[in-house]
């Protein structure tokens, strides 16, 4: 059956894609008009360049969103499993956060002065991630940029090491991947790198401890910036014992271990750091902390905090390359306090993870019953399906499992039936507002898509 799928797939995919594009055009006329009008003032016709990646002939314009659902300007409703690619993981417009945001907005949005909420949020981050000291910024990209800078400053070393097929935001040093000869190259599409990537960056596969030791033993690596599991090329989980050994190697060679929990907070309230008992020197996180109000953070160990303070030039702290005028603003803190305190709570995660399991089961059953050479992988309340038989063991394997024709067809097929997953790979995320019915609706439509693809 697997062979049959592969041989008939391509023409079936093309035919289905044409049909689905027609359906999309018919059901999204108002979005089409707005998209056409937007071309007069917006580069590419969208406010942010990634939005050209959505399936369909133009982006769907949103009217309103609440909980795990949204309605577009044509009146179509959707179960949102993309959730703003994690920015909306708290669910859309969660009441507790909306109330706190409205209240704070009426009292002042940004002053470059702290409010009472700041220390509450800092203490909550410590409870979740175990690191004693925190700083705040607006995006996970910012957080990663700032901690890389500090790592170079503290260690006096020039390079960083990242996983192959990582994504950590628009951070110059991280856009590197390994080519077929194991050499460091810029990622495809990288715009205007300041220096060739191999000047700043080493790249190792997740789960390649020999490669990691070889990268570190030369003594020129300031920090390892890793997601605990890859989440931006499908999900690639670490081998048992991988992180313990990563910690040992970083300590042995004096490299700071930085764990980016921006997506992997899906593993639980304190991300993989809490769930798996990781011992990073630094944690970074953004996206979901403030229910979508720009909010991000980096936390550090006592040792790192002491070293940073010792290296701080207080007279020039405002031009040292970390921080920002809007960072740590009052509105973000009100949003984070309400989101962490009342929305993305420990109890909410329990329920979200149960739904993640249900989603994984549903997809896995469909794949198995149709004898397809595909699989689903889950990390907490985040699930991905990938068009290869087994879970990928590293980034290169996961990259080879992407399908440039099948991915967009699946995205569009689901969208036309009221389900949104990410426009990059095939990710579904559960929010506190997601229901079992939402999950089952996806399973049903996924099965329908598969049956059309295999002619079942
Ligand atoms: C793991 C990880 N870190 C950082 C980022 C950057 O987030 P932002 O674009 O909000 O700065 C992303 C974005 O997808 C991410 O997946």
Tab-separated table of C-alpha atoms and ligand atoms in Angstrom:
chain	number	residue	atom	x	y	z
A	1	UNK	CA	0.000	0.000	0.000
A	2	UNK	CA	2.867	2.406	0.849
A	3	UNK	CA	4.295	1.971	-2.648
A	4	UNK	CA	0.861	2.463	-4.182
A	5	UNK	CA	0.422	5.705	-2.241
A	6	UNK	CA	3.746	6.981	-3.460
A	7	UNK	CA	3.111	6.127	-7.108
A	8	UNK	CA	-0.411	7.471	-7.406
A	9	UNK	CA	0.094	10.326	-5.056
A	10	UNK	CA	1.645	12.924	-7.292
A	11	UNK	CA	-1.098	13.229	-9.893
A	12	UNK	CA	-3.780	12.714	-7.236
A	13	UNK	CA	-2.173	15.438	-5.155
A	14	UNK	CA	-2.172	17.820	-8.119
A	15	UNK	CA	-5.807	17.091	-8.978
A	16	UNK	CA	-6.942	17.460	-5.392
A	17	UNK	CA	-4.922	20.654	-5.039
A	18	UNK	CA	-6.615	22.207	-8.058
A	19	UNK	CA	-10.036	21.252	-6.738
A	20	UNK	CA	-9.269	22.571	-3.256
A	21	UNK	CA	-7.936	25.855	-4.660
A	22	UNK	CA	-11.224	26.315	-6.508
A	23	UNK	CA	-13.170	25.647	-3.305
A	24	UNK	CA	-10.960	28.093	-1.447
A	25	UNK	CA	-11.543	30.864	-4.001
A	26	UNK	CA	-15.293	30.337	-3.874
A	27	UNK	CA	-15.538	30.389	-0.067
A	28	UNK	CA	-13.124	33.227	0.582
A	29	UNK	CA	-14.288	35.984	-1.731
A	30	UNK	CA	-14.204	38.791	0.841
A	31	UNK	CA	-10.694	37.750	1.918
A	32	UNK	CA	-9.791	37.850	-1.777
A	33	UNK	CA	-11.062	41.425	-2.092
A	34	UNK	CA	-9.161	42.525	1.004
A	35	UNK	CA	-6.015	40.771	-0.242
A	36	UNK	CA	-6.282	42.572	-3.569
A	37	UNK	CA	-6.781	45.950	-1.865
A	38	UNK	CA	-3.838	45.291	0.495
A	39	UNK	CA	-1.482	44.936	-2.465
A	40	UNK	CA	-1.692	48.718	-2.929
A	41	UNK	CA	0.208	49.392	0.289
A	42	UNK	CA	1.642	46.162	1.665
A	43	UNK	CA	4.736	44.549	0.261
A	44	UNK	CA	3.679	41.088	-1.005
A	45	UNK	CA	0.104	42.146	-0.048
A	46	UNK	CA	0.613	41.058	3.575
A	47	UNK	CA	1.774	42.906	6.710
A	48	UNK	CA	4.454	40.301	7.512
A	49	UNK	CA	6.266	38.354	4.839
A	50	UNK	CA	5.668	34.856	6.304
A	51	UNK	CA	1.944	35.239	5.672
A	52	UNK	CA	2.517	34.400	2.019
A	53	UNK	CA	3.113	30.812	3.191
A	54	UNK	CA	-0.556	30.081	3.908
A	55	UNK	CA	-2.262	27.677	1.527
A	56	UNK	CA	-4.928	29.014	-0.848
A	57	UNK	CA	-4.649	31.779	-3.416
A	58	UNK	CA	-4.561	34.511	-0.786
A	59	UNK	CA	-4.458	34.690	3.019
A	60	UNK	CA	-7.649	34.277	5.022
A	61	UNK	CA	-8.511	37.588	6.699
A	62	UNK	CA	-9.699	37.149	10.281
A	63	UNK	CA	-12.798	38.792	11.673
A	64	UNK	CA	-12.598	37.589	15.294
A	65	UNK	CA	-11.150	34.827	17.435
A	66	UNK	CA	-12.141	33.344	20.756
A	67	UNK	CA	-10.831	30.286	22.578
A	68	UNK	CA	-9.660	27.667	20.084
A	69	UNK	CA	-11.776	29.021	17.227
A	70	UNK	CA	-11.883	31.945	14.843
A	71	UNK	CA	-14.168	33.326	12.163
A	72	UNK	CA	-12.961	34.841	8.921
A	73	UNK	CA	-14.387	37.848	7.068
A	74	UNK	CA	-16.447	35.526	4.850
A	75	UNK	CA	-18.161	34.031	7.912
A	76	UNK	CA	-16.301	30.689	7.809
A	77	UNK	CA	-15.417	29.310	11.238
A	78	UNK	CA	-12.325	27.287	12.095
A	79	UNK	CA	-10.884	25.091	14.808
A	80	UNK	CA	-7.485	26.725	15.281
A	81	UNK	CA	-4.766	24.147	15.910
A	82	UNK	CA	-2.066	26.524	14.646
A	83	UNK	CA	-2.714	29.044	17.402
A	84	UNK	CA	-0.483	31.680	15.865
A	85	UNK	CA	2.336	29.100	15.723
A	86	UNK	CA	2.331	29.114	19.574
A	87	UNK	CA	1.755	32.857	20.076
A	88	UNK	CA	-1.909	32.008	20.714
A	89	UNK	CA	-1.301	28.854	22.754
A	90	UNK	CA	-3.230	30.345	25.689
A	91	UNK	CA	-6.299	30.292	23.415
A	92	UNK	CA	-7.586	33.418	21.722
A	93	UNK	CA	-8.711	36.293	23.910
A	94	UNK	CA	-8.743	34.320	27.202
A	95	UNK	CA	-11.017	36.326	29.490
A	96	UNK	CA	-8.672	36.532	32.484
A	97	UNK	CA	-5.871	37.911	30.321
A	98	UNK	CA	-8.133	40.219	28.315
A	99	UNK	CA	-9.509	41.737	31.525
A	100	UNK	CA	-6.028	42.271	32.958
A	101	UNK	CA	-4.764	43.715	29.673
A	102	UNK	CA	-7.712	46.125	29.409
A	103	UNK	CA	-7.299	47.196	33.016
A	104	UNK	CA	-3.576	47.818	32.612
A	105	UNK	CA	-3.987	49.558	29.251
A	106	UNK	CA	-6.296	52.040	30.932
A	107	UNK	CA	-3.655	52.621	33.632
A	108	UNK	CA	-0.626	53.026	31.391
A	109	UNK	CA	1.051	50.839	28.820
A	110	UNK	CA	4.765	51.559	28.820
A	111	UNK	CA	6.854	53.783	31.082
A	112	UNK	CA	10.350	52.267	31.187
A	113	UNK	CA	9.677	51.795	34.894
A	114	UNK	CA	8.730	48.551	36.670
A	115	UNK	CA	5.249	47.729	37.933
A	116	UNK	CA	4.296	45.412	40.783
A	117	UNK	CA	3.500	42.597	38.329
A	118	UNK	CA	7.172	42.267	37.298
A	119	UNK	CA	8.466	40.532	40.413
A	120	UNK	CA	5.384	38.270	40.539
A	121	UNK	CA	6.125	37.084	37.009
A	122	UNK	CA	9.839	36.661	37.778
A	123	UNK	CA	9.007	34.466	40.793
A	124	UNK	CA	6.538	32.412	38.733
A	125	UNK	CA	9.176	31.831	36.049
A	126	UNK	CA	11.544	30.622	38.773
A	127	UNK	CA	8.861	28.242	40.090
A	128	UNK	CA	8.370	26.808	36.614
A	129	UNK	CA	11.889	26.671	35.189
A	130	UNK	CA	13.986	26.540	38.355
A	131	UNK	CA	16.347	29.379	37.380
A	132	UNK	CA	16.637	32.131	40.004
A	133	UNK	CA	17.073	35.334	37.938
A	134	UNK	CA	15.110	36.696	34.981
A	135	UNK	CA	15.104	39.503	32.438
A	136	UNK	CA	12.279	40.328	30.063
A	137	UNK	CA	12.005	41.430	26.472
A	138	UNK	CA	9.426	41.389	23.683
A	139	UNK	CA	10.193	38.377	21.505
A	140	UNK	CA	11.972	35.051	21.780
A	141	UNK	CA	14.269	36.321	19.049
A	142	UNK	CA	15.329	39.163	21.341
A	143	UNK	CA	15.876	36.776	24.231
A	144	UNK	CA	18.113	34.541	22.115
A	145	UNK	CA	20.078	37.453	20.711
A	146	UNK	CA	20.696	38.871	24.169
A	147	UNK	CA	21.870	35.636	25.737
A	148	UNK	CA	24.199	34.811	22.850
A	149	UNK	CA	25.769	38.231	23.329
A	150	UNK	CA	26.169	37.574	27.057
A	151	UNK	CA	27.640	34.134	26.439
A	152	UNK	CA	30.340	35.629	24.208
A	153	UNK	CA	31.003	38.354	26.763
A	154	UNK	CA	31.269	35.982	29.722
A	155	UNK	CA	33.377	33.302	28.062
A	156	UNK	CA	35.463	35.458	25.727
A	157	UNK	CA	34.758	32.893	22.991
A	158	UNK	CA	33.511	33.741	19.489
A	159	UNK	CA	31.267	30.839	18.424
A	160	UNK	CA	27.955	29.212	19.215
A	161	UNK	CA	26.766	25.693	18.493
A	162	UNK	CA	23.222	24.915	17.325
A	163	UNK	CA	21.326	21.844	16.176
A	164	UNK	CA	20.946	21.107	12.492
A	165	UNK	CA	17.553	22.381	11.256
A	166	UNK	CA	17.098	24.523	14.342
A	167	UNK	CA	14.975	27.630	14.410
A	168	UNK	CA	15.451	30.198	17.195
A	169	UNK	CA	13.984	33.321	15.581
A	170	UNK	CA	15.715	35.866	13.366
A	171	UNK	CA	19.065	35.479	15.092
A	172	UNK	CA	21.991	35.840	12.673
A	173	UNK	CA	24.216	33.164	14.194
A	174	UNK	CA	21.545	30.457	14.124
A	175	UNK	CA	20.671	30.295	10.413
A	176	UNK	CA	23.179	27.567	9.730
A	177	UNK	CA	22.743	23.993	8.630
A	178	UNK	CA	24.970	21.092	7.661
A	179	UNK	CA	25.389	20.286	3.987
A	180	UNK	CA	25.800	16.755	2.615
A	181	UNK	CA	29.550	16.897	3.389
A	182	UNK	CA	28.966	17.952	6.989
A	183	UNK	CA	30.075	21.531	6.328
A	184	UNK	CA	28.324	24.550	7.874
A	185	UNK	CA	26.238	26.505	5.364
A	186	UNK	CA	23.699	29.327	5.517
A	187	UNK	CA	20.089	28.132	5.465
A	188	UNK	CA	18.314	28.506	2.119
A	189	UNK	CA	16.606	31.871	1.839
A	190	UNK	CA	18.762	33.577	4.464
A	191	UNK	CA	18.719	37.309	3.793
A	192	UNK	CA	21.911	39.339	4.135
A	193	UNK	CA	24.051	37.450	6.649
A	194	UNK	CA	26.679	39.850	8.076
A	195	UNK	CA	29.450	37.245	7.847
A	196	UNK	CA	29.598	33.688	6.461
A	197	UNK	CA	27.823	31.404	8.930
A	198	UNK	CA	30.838	29.194	9.620
A	199	UNK	CA	32.582	32.210	11.145
A	200	UNK	CA	30.064	32.365	13.992
A	201	UNK	CA	28.483	28.975	14.181
A	202	UNK	CA	29.023	25.252	14.541
A	203	UNK	CA	26.211	22.856	13.736
A	204	UNK	CA	25.594	19.396	15.136
A	205	UNK	CA	22.708	17.017	14.751
A	206	UNK	CA	20.469	16.526	17.769
A	207	UNK	CA	21.398	13.144	19.299
A	208	UNK	CA	24.968	13.303	17.917
A	209	UNK	CA	27.030	13.420	21.101
A	210	UNK	CA	30.280	12.572	19.333
A	211	UNK	CA	29.732	15.518	16.994
A	212	UNK	CA	28.917	17.755	19.937
A	213	UNK	CA	32.084	16.819	21.789
A	214	UNK	CA	34.144	17.461	18.664
A	215	UNK	CA	32.510	20.890	18.355
A	216	UNK	CA	33.152	21.806	21.984
A	217	UNK	CA	36.608	20.384	22.620
A	218	UNK	CA	38.307	23.076	20.526
A	219	UNK	CA	37.411	25.518	23.323
A	220	UNK	CA	36.025	28.282	21.097
A	221	UNK	CA	32.283	27.764	21.715
A	222	UNK	CA	30.640	30.295	24.036
A	223	UNK	CA	27.259	28.602	24.199
A	224	UNK	CA	25.114	25.774	22.965
A	225	UNK	CA	21.688	27.132	22.007
A	226	UNK	CA	19.364	24.142	21.767
A	227	UNK	CA	15.676	23.410	21.767
A	228	UNK	CA	15.300	20.380	24.072
A	229	UNK	CA	13.484	18.667	21.188
A	230	UNK	CA	13.470	20.058	17.666
A	231	UNK	CA	10.059	21.523	16.886
A	232	UNK	CA	10.633	23.514	13.764
A	233	UNK	CA	11.196	20.701	11.270
A	234	UNK	CA	8.522	18.448	12.656
A	235	UNK	CA	9.292	17.143	16.140
A	236	UNK	CA	12.585	15.328	16.779
A	237	UNK	CA	12.831	13.955	20.298
A	238	UNK	CA	16.119	13.462	22.148
A	239	UNK	CA	17.434	9.977	22.829
A	240	UNK	CA	17.240	8.806	26.460
A	241	UNK	CA	20.246	10.261	28.277
A	242	UNK	CA	21.013	12.810	25.551
A	243	UNK	CA	20.466	15.865	27.709
A	244	UNK	CA	22.422	14.545	30.681
A	245	UNK	CA	25.424	14.066	28.416
A	246	UNK	CA	24.939	17.477	26.759
A	247	UNK	CA	25.041	19.018	30.233
A	248	UNK	CA	28.219	17.106	31.107
A	249	UNK	CA	29.937	18.088	27.870
A	250	UNK	CA	29.027	21.769	28.226
A	251	UNK	CA	30.362	21.784	31.795
A	252	UNK	CA	33.520	19.926	30.782
A	253	UNK	CA	34.387	22.410	28.036
A	254	UNK	CA	33.177	25.630	29.716
A	255	UNK	CA	30.322	26.209	27.240
A	256	UNK	CA	27.097	27.764	28.523
A	257	UNK	CA	24.038	25.577	27.964
A	258	UNK	CA	21.076	27.609	26.765
A	259	UNK	CA	17.705	25.913	26.362
A	260	UNK	CA	15.089	27.615	24.187
A	261	UNK	CA	11.657	26.660	25.564
A	262	UNK	CA	9.637	28.909	23.254
A	263	UNK	CA	7.851	25.953	21.635
A	264	UNK	CA	8.721	23.157	24.057
A	265	UNK	CA	6.655	24.735	26.822
A	266	UNK	CA	4.110	22.401	25.214
A	267	UNK	CA	5.721	19.674	27.383
A	268	UNK	CA	4.300	21.221	30.565
A	269	UNK	CA	4.106	24.406	32.637
A	270	UNK	CA	7.912	24.606	32.942
A	271	UNK	CA	8.654	23.193	29.495
A	272	UNK	CA	11.071	20.304	29.084
A	273	UNK	CA	13.350	21.928	31.650
A	274	UNK	CA	10.840	21.070	34.374
A	275	UNK	CA	9.356	17.949	32.776
A	276	UNK	CA	12.717	16.287	32.140
A	277	UNK	CA	14.716	17.853	34.991
A	278	UNK	CA	17.180	19.651	32.691
A	279	UNK	CA	19.937	21.775	34.216
A	280	UNK	CA	20.544	24.628	31.753
A	281	UNK	CA	22.605	27.711	32.544
A	282	UNK	CA	20.080	29.844	30.699
A	283	UNK	CA	16.479	29.401	29.501
A	284	UNK	CA	14.839	31.545	26.826
A	285	UNK	CA	11.151	31.730	26.006
A	286	UNK	CA	8.674	34.007	24.247
A	287	UNK	CA	5.515	33.794	22.155
A	288	UNK	CA	2.878	32.479	24.539
A	289	UNK	CA	3.801	34.078	27.860
A	290	UNK	CA	1.469	37.074	27.521
A	291	UNK	CA	-1.436	35.464	25.633
A	292	UNK	CA	-0.132	37.126	22.477
A	293	UNK	CA	0.860	40.518	23.902
A	294	UNK	CA	4.573	40.655	22.976
A	295	UNK	CA	6.378	39.136	25.952
A	296	UNK	CA	9.553	37.101	26.290
A	297	UNK	CA	12.091	36.234	28.945
A	298	UNK	CA	15.496	34.811	29.682
A	299	UNK	CA	16.366	33.173	32.966
A	300	UNK	CA	19.767	32.319	34.372
A	301	UNK	CA	21.532	30.384	37.107
A	302	UNK	CA	23.106	32.073	40.131
A	303	UNK	CA	26.520	31.608	38.585
A	304	UNK	CA	25.554	33.223	35.278
A	305	UNK	CA	23.783	36.058	37.098
A	306	UNK	CA	26.879	36.775	39.187
A	307	UNK	CA	29.096	36.745	36.134
A	308	UNK	CA	26.754	39.050	34.212
A	309	UNK	CA	26.639	41.546	37.064
A	310	UNK	CA	30.416	41.438	37.317
A	311	UNK	CA	30.671	42.186	33.585
A	312	UNK	CA	28.023	44.924	33.556
A	313	UNK	CA	29.111	48.453	32.724
A	314	UNK	CA	26.289	50.236	34.538
A	315	UNK	CA	27.189	53.605	33.037
A	316	UNK	CA	26.608	52.265	29.525
A	317	UNK	CA	23.979	49.604	30.237
A	318	UNK	CA	21.505	51.263	27.851
A	319	UNK	CA	23.772	50.919	24.818
A	320	UNK	CA	25.338	47.533	25.538
A	321	UNK	CA	23.203	45.629	23.065
A	322	UNK	CA	20.671	44.004	25.369
A	323	UNK	CA	17.282	45.348	26.498
A	324	UNK	CA	15.017	47.796	24.644
A	325	UNK	CA	12.715	50.710	25.380
A	326	UNK	CA	9.495	48.680	25.175
A	327	UNK	CA	10.956	45.628	26.936
A	328	UNK	CA	9.560	44.948	30.398
A	329	UNK	CA	6.579	47.226	29.743
A	330	UNK	CA	3.595	47.363	32.076
A	331	UNK	CA	1.134	45.885	29.589
A	332	UNK	CA	3.277	42.804	28.888
A	333	UNK	CA	3.597	42.149	32.608
A	334	UNK	CA	-0.129	42.447	33.240
A	335	UNK	CA	-0.665	40.023	30.348
A	336	UNK	CA	1.999	37.581	31.587
A	337	UNK	CA	0.742	37.635	35.176
A	338	UNK	CA	-2.798	36.832	34.111
A	339	UNK	CA	-1.739	34.252	31.495
A	340	UNK	CA	0.640	32.371	33.779
A	341	UNK	CA	-1.512	32.773	36.879
A	342	UNK	CA	-4.939	32.039	35.429
A	343	UNK	CA	-4.788	30.597	31.913
A	344	UNK	CA	-1.731	28.437	31.182
A	345	UNK	CA	-1.855	26.919	34.651
A	346	UNK	CA	-0.541	23.526	35.764
A	347	UNK	CA	-4.107	22.155	35.601
A	348	UNK	CA	-4.637	23.545	32.115
A	349	UNK	CA	-1.504	21.756	30.888
A	350	UNK	CA	-2.776	18.434	32.205
A	351	UNK	CA	-5.905	18.763	30.140
A	352	UNK	CA	-4.035	20.057	27.061
A	353	UNK	CA	-1.668	17.097	27.165
A	354	UNK	CA	-4.581	14.634	27.352
A	355	UNK	CA	-5.913	16.258	24.186
A	356	UNK	CA	-2.475	16.011	22.569
A	357	UNK	CA	-2.549	12.280	23.282
A	358	UNK	CA	-6.029	12.025	21.773
A	359	UNK	CA	-4.862	13.870	18.657
A	360	UNK	CA	-1.818	11.622	18.292
A	361	UNK	CA	-3.953	8.494	18.742
A	362	UNK	CA	-6.497	9.659	16.170
A	363	UNK	CA	-3.880	10.373	13.510
A	364	UNK	CA	-1.869	7.242	14.290
A	365	UNK	CA	-4.981	5.057	13.969
A	366	UNK	CA	-5.844	6.569	10.585
A	367	UNK	CA	-2.274	6.058	9.366
A	368	UNK	CA	-2.176	2.455	10.615
A	369	UNK	CA	-5.614	1.485	9.294
A	370	UNK	CA	-4.670	2.739	5.806
A	371	UNK	CA	-1.234	1.141	6.023
A	372	UNK	CA	0.505	4.403	5.191
A	373	UNK	CA	4.267	4.930	5.573
A	374	UNK	CA	3.716	7.971	7.825
A	375	UNK	CA	3.779	8.639	11.546
A	376	UNK	CA	2.829	11.184	14.218
A	377	UNK	CA	5.122	12.463	16.976
A	378	UNK	CA	4.009	14.244	20.124
A	379	UNK	CA	5.626	16.435	22.730
A	380	UNK	CA	3.081	17.208	25.447
A	381	UNK	CA	0.252	19.119	23.786
A	382	UNK	CA	2.017	19.543	20.417
A	383	UNK	CA	1.699	16.925	17.688
A	384	UNK	CA	3.215	16.702	14.209
A	385	UNK	CA	2.670	14.250	11.416
A	386	UNK	CA	5.475	13.552	9.047
A	387	UNK	CA	5.413	11.675	5.751
A	388	UNK	CA	8.035	9.061	6.584
A	389	UNK	CA	7.543	5.737	8.351
A	390	UNK	CA	9.427	6.319	11.625
A	391	UNK	CA	10.132	9.186	13.957
A	392	UNK	CA	13.136	11.147	12.677
A	393	UNK	CA	16.270	10.781	14.798
A	394	UNK	CA	17.885	14.022	13.666
A	395	UNK	CA	17.202	17.195	11.736
A	396	UNK	CA	18.350	15.899	8.363
A	397	UNK	CA	15.985	12.911	8.577
A	398	UNK	CA	13.111	15.173	9.570
A	399	UNK	CA	13.897	17.573	6.707
A	400	UNK	CA	13.805	14.652	4.270
A	401	UNK	CA	10.317	13.784	5.556
A	402	UNK	CA	8.834	17.124	4.479
A	403	UNK	CA	6.808	16.945	1.312
A	404	UNK	CA	6.527	20.156	-0.694
A	405	UNK	CA	3.364	18.976	-2.434
A	406	UNK	CA	1.598	16.943	0.201
A	407	UNK	CA	2.146	19.419	3.063
A	408	UNK	CA	0.315	22.310	1.326
A	409	UNK	CA	-2.444	20.015	0.110
A	410	UNK	CA	-3.091	18.800	3.656
A	411	UNK	CA	-3.059	22.369	4.947
A	412	UNK	CA	-5.559	23.529	2.321
A	413	UNK	CA	-7.772	20.451	2.559
A	414	UNK	CA	-8.094	20.977	6.318
A	415	UNK	CA	-8.567	24.732	5.987
A	416	UNK	CA	-11.405	24.280	3.501
A	417	UNK	CA	-13.106	22.089	6.099
A	418	UNK	CA	-12.663	24.498	8.978
A	419	UNK	CA	-9.388	23.345	10.530
A	420	UNK	CA	-6.179	25.345	10.692
A	421	UNK	CA	-2.758	23.787	11.269
A	422	UNK	CA	0.596	25.561	10.805
A	423	UNK	CA	1.496	26.548	7.255
A	424	UNK	CA	4.992	25.130	7.856
A	425	UNK	CA	5.227	21.337	8.309
A	426	UNK	CA	2.180	19.719	9.983
A	427	UNK	CA	1.847	20.931	13.546
A	428	UNK	CA	-1.214	20.935	15.792
A	429	UNK	CA	-1.218	22.532	19.216
A	430	UNK	CA	-3.801	22.248	21.997
A	431	UNK	CA	-4.837	25.288	24.047
A	432	UNK	CA	-6.765	25.373	27.332
A	433	UNK	CA	-9.867	26.096	25.222
A	434	UNK	CA	-9.406	23.195	22.782
A	435	UNK	CA	-11.988	20.421	23.154
A	436	UNK	CA	-12.108	16.704	22.398
A	437	UNK	CA	-14.641	17.514	19.644
A	438	UNK	CA	-12.101	19.867	18.029
A	439	UNK	CA	-9.519	17.098	18.039
A	440	UNK	CA	-11.961	14.509	16.681
A	441	UNK	CA	-13.056	16.860	13.920
A	442	UNK	CA	-9.445	17.011	12.771
A	443	UNK	CA	-9.144	13.224	12.863
A	444	UNK	CA	-12.284	12.879	10.768
A	445	UNK	CA	-11.111	15.347	8.108
A	446	UNK	CA	-7.594	13.908	8.129
A	447	UNK	CA	-9.078	10.461	7.450
A	448	UNK	CA	-11.198	11.900	4.639
A	449	UNK	CA	-8.111	13.508	3.057
A	450	UNK	CA	-6.148	10.293	3.330
A	451	UNK	CA	-8.949	8.266	1.762
A	452	UNK	CA	-9.139	10.623	-1.178
A	453	UNK	CA	-5.359	10.446	-1.555
A	454	UNK	CA	-5.176	6.662	-1.545
A	455	UNK	CA	-8.455	6.221	-3.415
A	456	UNK	CA	-9.981	4.447	-0.401
B	1	LIG	C1	12.182	27.679	19.299
B	1	LIG	C2	11.947	29.088	18.868
B	1	LIG	N1	12.654	30.075	19.418
B	1	LIG	C3	12.474	31.347	19.061
B	1	LIG	C4	11.548	31.693	18.104
B	1	LIG	C5	11.365	33.127	17.728
B	1	LIG	O1	10.132	33.619	18.128
B	1	LIG	P1	9.721	35.084	17.676
B	1	LIG	O2	9.516	35.028	16.189
B	1	LIG	O3	8.439	35.334	18.399
B	1	LIG	O4	10.811	36.002	18.060
B	1	LIG	C6	10.791	30.690	17.497
B	1	LIG	C7	9.809	31.023	16.462
B	1	LIG	O5	9.203	30.182	15.831
B	1	LIG	C8	11.001	29.357	17.886
B	1	LIG	O6	10.315	28.355	17.329
